[in-house]
Short mmCIF file of N, CA and C in Angstrom, two decimals:
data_model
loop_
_atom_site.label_atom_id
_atom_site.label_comp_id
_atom_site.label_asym_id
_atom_site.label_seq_id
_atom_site.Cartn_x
_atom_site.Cartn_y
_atom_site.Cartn_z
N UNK A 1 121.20 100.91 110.48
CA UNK A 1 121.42 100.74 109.06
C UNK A 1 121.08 102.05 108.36
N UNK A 2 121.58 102.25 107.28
CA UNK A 2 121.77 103.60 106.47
C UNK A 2 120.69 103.48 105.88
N UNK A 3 120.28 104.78 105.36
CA UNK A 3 118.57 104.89 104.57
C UNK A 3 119.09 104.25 102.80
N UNK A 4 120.18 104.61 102.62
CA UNK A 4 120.48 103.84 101.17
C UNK A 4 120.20 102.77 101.27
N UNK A 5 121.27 101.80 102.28
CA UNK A 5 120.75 99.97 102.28
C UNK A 5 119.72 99.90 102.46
N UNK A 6 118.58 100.71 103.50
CA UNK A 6 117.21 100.41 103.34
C UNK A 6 116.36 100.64 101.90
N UNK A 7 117.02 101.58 101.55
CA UNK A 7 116.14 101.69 99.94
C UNK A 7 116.53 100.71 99.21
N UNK A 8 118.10 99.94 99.22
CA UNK A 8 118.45 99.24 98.09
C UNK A 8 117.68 97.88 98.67
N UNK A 9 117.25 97.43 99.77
CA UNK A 9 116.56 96.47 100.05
C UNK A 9 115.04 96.43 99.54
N UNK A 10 114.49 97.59 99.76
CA UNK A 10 112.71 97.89 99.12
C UNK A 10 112.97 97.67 98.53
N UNK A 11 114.20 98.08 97.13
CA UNK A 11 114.29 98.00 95.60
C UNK A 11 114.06 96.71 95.31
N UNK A 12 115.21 95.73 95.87
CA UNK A 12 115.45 94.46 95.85
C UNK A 12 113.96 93.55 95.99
N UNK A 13 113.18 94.41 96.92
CA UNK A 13 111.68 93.49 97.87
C UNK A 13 110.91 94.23 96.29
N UNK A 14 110.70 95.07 96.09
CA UNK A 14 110.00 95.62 94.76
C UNK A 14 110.38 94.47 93.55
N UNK A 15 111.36 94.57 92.88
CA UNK A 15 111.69 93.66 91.80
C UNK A 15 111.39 92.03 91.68
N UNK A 16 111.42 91.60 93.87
CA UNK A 16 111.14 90.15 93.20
C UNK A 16 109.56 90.11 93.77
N UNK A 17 109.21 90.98 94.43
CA UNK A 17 107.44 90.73 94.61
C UNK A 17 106.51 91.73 93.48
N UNK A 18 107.36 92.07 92.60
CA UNK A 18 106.20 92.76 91.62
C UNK A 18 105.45 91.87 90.54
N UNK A 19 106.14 90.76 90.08
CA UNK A 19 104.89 90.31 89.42
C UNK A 19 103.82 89.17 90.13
N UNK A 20 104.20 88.90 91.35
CA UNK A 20 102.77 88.10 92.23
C UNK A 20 102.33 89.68 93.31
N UNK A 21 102.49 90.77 93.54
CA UNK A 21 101.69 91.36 94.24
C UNK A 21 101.23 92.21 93.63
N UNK A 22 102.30 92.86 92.59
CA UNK A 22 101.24 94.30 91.91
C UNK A 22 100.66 93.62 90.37
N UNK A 23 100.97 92.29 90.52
CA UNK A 23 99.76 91.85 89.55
C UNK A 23 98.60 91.21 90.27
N UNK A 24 98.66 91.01 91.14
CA UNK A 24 97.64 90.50 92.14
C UNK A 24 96.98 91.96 92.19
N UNK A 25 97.51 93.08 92.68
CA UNK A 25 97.25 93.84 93.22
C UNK A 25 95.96 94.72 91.73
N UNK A 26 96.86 94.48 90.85
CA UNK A 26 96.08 95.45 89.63
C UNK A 26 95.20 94.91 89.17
N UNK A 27 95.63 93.40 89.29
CA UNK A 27 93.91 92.44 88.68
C UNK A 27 93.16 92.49 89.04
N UNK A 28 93.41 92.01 90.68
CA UNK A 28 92.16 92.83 91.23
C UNK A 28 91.51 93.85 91.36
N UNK A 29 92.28 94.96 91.54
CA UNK A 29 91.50 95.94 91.30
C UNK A 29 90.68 96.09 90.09
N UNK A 30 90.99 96.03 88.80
CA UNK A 30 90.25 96.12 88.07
C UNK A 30 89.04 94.73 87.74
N UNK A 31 89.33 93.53 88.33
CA UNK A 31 88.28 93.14 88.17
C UNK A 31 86.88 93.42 89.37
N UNK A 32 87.75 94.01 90.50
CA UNK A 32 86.48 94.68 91.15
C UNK A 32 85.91 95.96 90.37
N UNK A 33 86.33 96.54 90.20
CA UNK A 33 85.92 97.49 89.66
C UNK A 33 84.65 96.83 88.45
N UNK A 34 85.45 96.49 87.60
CA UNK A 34 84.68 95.66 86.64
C UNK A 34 83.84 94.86 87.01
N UNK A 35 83.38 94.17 87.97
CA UNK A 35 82.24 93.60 88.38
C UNK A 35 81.16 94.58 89.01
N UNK A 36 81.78 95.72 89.78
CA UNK A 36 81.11 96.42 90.43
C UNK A 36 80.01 97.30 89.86
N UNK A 37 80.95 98.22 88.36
CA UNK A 37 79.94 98.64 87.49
C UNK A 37 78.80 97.30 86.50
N UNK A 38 79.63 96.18 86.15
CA UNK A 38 78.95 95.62 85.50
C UNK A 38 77.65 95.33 86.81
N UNK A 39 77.54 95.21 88.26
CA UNK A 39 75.87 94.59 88.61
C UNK A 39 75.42 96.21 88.94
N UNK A 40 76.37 97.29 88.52
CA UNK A 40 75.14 98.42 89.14
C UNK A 40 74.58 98.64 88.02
N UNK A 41 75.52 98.95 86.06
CA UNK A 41 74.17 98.81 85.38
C UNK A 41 73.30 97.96 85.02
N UNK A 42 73.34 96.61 85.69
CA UNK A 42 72.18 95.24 85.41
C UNK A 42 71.57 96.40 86.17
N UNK A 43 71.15 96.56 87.51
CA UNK A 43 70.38 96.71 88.50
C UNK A 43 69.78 98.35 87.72
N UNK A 44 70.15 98.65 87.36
CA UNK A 44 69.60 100.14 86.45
C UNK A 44 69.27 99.73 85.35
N UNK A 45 69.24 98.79 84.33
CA UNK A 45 68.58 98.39 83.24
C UNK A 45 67.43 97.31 83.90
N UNK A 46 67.71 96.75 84.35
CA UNK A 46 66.65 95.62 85.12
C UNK A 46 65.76 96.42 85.66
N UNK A 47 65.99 97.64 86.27
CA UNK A 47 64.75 98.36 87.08
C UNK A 47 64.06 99.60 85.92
N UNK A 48 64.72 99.38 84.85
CA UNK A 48 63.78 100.18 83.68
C UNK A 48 63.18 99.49 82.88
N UNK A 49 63.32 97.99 82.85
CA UNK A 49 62.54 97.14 82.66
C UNK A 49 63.42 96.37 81.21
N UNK A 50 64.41 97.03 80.88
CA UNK A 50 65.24 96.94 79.27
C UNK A 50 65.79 95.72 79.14
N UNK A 51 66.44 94.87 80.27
CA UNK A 51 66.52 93.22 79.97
C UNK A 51 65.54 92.73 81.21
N UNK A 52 65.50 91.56 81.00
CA UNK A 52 64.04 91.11 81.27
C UNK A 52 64.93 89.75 82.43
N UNK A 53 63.65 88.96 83.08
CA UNK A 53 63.86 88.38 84.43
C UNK A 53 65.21 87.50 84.54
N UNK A 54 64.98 86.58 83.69
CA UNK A 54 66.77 85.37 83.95
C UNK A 54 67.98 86.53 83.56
N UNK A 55 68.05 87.38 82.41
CA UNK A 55 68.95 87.65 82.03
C UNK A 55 69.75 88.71 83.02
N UNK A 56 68.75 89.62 83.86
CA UNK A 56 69.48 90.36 84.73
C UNK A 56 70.09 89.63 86.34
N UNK A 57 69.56 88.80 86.31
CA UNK A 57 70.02 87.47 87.60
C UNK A 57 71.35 87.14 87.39
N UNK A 58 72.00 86.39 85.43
CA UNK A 58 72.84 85.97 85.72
C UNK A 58 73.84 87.23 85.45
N UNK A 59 73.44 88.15 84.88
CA UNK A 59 74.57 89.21 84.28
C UNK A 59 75.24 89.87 86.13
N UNK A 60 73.88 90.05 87.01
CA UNK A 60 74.51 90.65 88.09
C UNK A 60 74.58 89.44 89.07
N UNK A 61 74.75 88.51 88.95
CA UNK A 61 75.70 87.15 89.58
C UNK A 61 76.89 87.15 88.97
N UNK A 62 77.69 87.59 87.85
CA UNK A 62 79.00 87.75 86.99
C UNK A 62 79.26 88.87 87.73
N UNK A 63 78.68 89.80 87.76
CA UNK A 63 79.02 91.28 88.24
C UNK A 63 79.62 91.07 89.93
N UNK A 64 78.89 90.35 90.28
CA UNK A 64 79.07 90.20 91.56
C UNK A 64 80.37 88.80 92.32
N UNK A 65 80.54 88.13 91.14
CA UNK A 65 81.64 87.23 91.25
C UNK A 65 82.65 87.95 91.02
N UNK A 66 83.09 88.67 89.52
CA UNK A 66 83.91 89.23 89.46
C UNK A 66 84.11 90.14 90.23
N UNK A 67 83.30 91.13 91.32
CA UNK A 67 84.08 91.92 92.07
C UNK A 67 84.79 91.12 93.71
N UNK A 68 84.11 89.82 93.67
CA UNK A 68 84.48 89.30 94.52
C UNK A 68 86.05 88.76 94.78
N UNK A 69 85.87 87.92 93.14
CA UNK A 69 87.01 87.85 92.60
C UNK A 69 88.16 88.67 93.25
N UNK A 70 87.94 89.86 92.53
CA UNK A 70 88.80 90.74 92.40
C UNK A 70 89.32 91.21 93.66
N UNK A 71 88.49 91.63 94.46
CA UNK A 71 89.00 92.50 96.47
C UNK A 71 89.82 91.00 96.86
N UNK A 72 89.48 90.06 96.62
CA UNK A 72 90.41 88.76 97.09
C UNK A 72 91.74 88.84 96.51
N UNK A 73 91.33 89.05 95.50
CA UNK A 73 92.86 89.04 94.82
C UNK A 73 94.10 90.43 95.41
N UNK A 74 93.14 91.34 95.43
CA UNK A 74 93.80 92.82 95.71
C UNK A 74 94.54 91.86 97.04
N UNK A 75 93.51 91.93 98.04
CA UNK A 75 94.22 91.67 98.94
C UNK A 75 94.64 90.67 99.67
N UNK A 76 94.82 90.01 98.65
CA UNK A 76 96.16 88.87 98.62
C UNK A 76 97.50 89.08 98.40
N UNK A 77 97.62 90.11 97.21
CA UNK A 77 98.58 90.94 96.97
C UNK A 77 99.16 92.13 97.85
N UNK A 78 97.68 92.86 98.36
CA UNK A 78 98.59 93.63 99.53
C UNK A 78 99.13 92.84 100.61
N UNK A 79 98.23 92.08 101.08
CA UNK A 79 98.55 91.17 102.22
C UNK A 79 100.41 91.12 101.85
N UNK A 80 100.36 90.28 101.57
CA UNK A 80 101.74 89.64 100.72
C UNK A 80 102.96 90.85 100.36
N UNK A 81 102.61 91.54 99.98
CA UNK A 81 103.62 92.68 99.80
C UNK A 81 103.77 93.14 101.15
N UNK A 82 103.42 93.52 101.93
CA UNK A 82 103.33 94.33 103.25
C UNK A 82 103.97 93.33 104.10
N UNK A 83 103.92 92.27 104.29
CA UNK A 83 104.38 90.96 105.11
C UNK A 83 105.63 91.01 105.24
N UNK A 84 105.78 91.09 103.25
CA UNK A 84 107.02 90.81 103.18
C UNK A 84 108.15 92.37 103.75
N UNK A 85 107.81 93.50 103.72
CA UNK A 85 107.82 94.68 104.13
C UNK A 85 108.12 94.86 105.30
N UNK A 86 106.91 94.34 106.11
CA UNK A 86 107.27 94.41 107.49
C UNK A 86 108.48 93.49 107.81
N UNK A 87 109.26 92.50 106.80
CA UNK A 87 110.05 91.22 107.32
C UNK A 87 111.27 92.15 107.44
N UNK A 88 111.13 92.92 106.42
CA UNK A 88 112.30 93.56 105.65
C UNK A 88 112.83 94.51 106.86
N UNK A 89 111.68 95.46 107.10
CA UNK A 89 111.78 96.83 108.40
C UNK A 89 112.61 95.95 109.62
N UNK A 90 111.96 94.66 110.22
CA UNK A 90 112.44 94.30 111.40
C UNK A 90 114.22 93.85 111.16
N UNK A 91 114.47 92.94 109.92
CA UNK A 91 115.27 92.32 109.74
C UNK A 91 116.38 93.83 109.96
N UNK A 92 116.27 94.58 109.38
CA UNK A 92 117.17 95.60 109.25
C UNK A 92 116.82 96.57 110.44
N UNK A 93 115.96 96.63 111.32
CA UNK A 93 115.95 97.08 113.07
C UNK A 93 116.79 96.04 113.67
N UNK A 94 117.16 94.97 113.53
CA UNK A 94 117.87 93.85 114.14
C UNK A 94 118.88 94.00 114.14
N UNK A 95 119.21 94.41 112.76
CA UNK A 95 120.75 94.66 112.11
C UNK A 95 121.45 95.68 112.74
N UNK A 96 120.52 97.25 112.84
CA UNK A 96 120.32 97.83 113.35
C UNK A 96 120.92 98.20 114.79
N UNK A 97 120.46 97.77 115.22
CA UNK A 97 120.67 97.49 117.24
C UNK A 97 122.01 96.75 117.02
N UNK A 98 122.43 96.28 116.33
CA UNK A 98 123.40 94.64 116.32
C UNK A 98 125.04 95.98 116.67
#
């Protein structure tokens, strides 16, 4: 198969997996991210003493959900994009040989 039909196929795999993978993909990232800084400055205000015992527990339990959150989500989305990727490469090695 020609490198055009292979590109016009990514194109095709791009347009219908972009809003469940690279929104999977971007949410997550930023809510890891966003959890990640939110429990490192609990853990740097908590150890200067500036919020006090319950409040730094639950702020870096949020911190720490949301980055959990988030790497799940990422890579759910890569997972999923790449799958579908690899379906794409073989289908058109098949074609390929044919």
């Amino acid at each position: 198969m020609e490198y055009k039909e292979l590109r016009k196929k990514f194109r095709i795999l791009c347009k219908k997996e972009k809003r469940t993978c690279y929104n999977f993909i971007f949410l997550g990232s930023f809510l890891a991210i966003l959890g990640f800084i939110t429990a490192i400055i609990t853990l740097i205000l908590a150890k200067r003493f500036i919020i006090k015992y319950p409040a730094y527990q639950y702020l870096f339990g949020v911190g720490s959900v949301f980055a959990i959150v988030g790497l799940v989500l990422y890579f759910i989305g890569a997972i999923t994009f790449n799958n579908d990727l690899k379906n794409i490469i073989k289908i058109m090695k098949e074609r390929n040989d044919e």
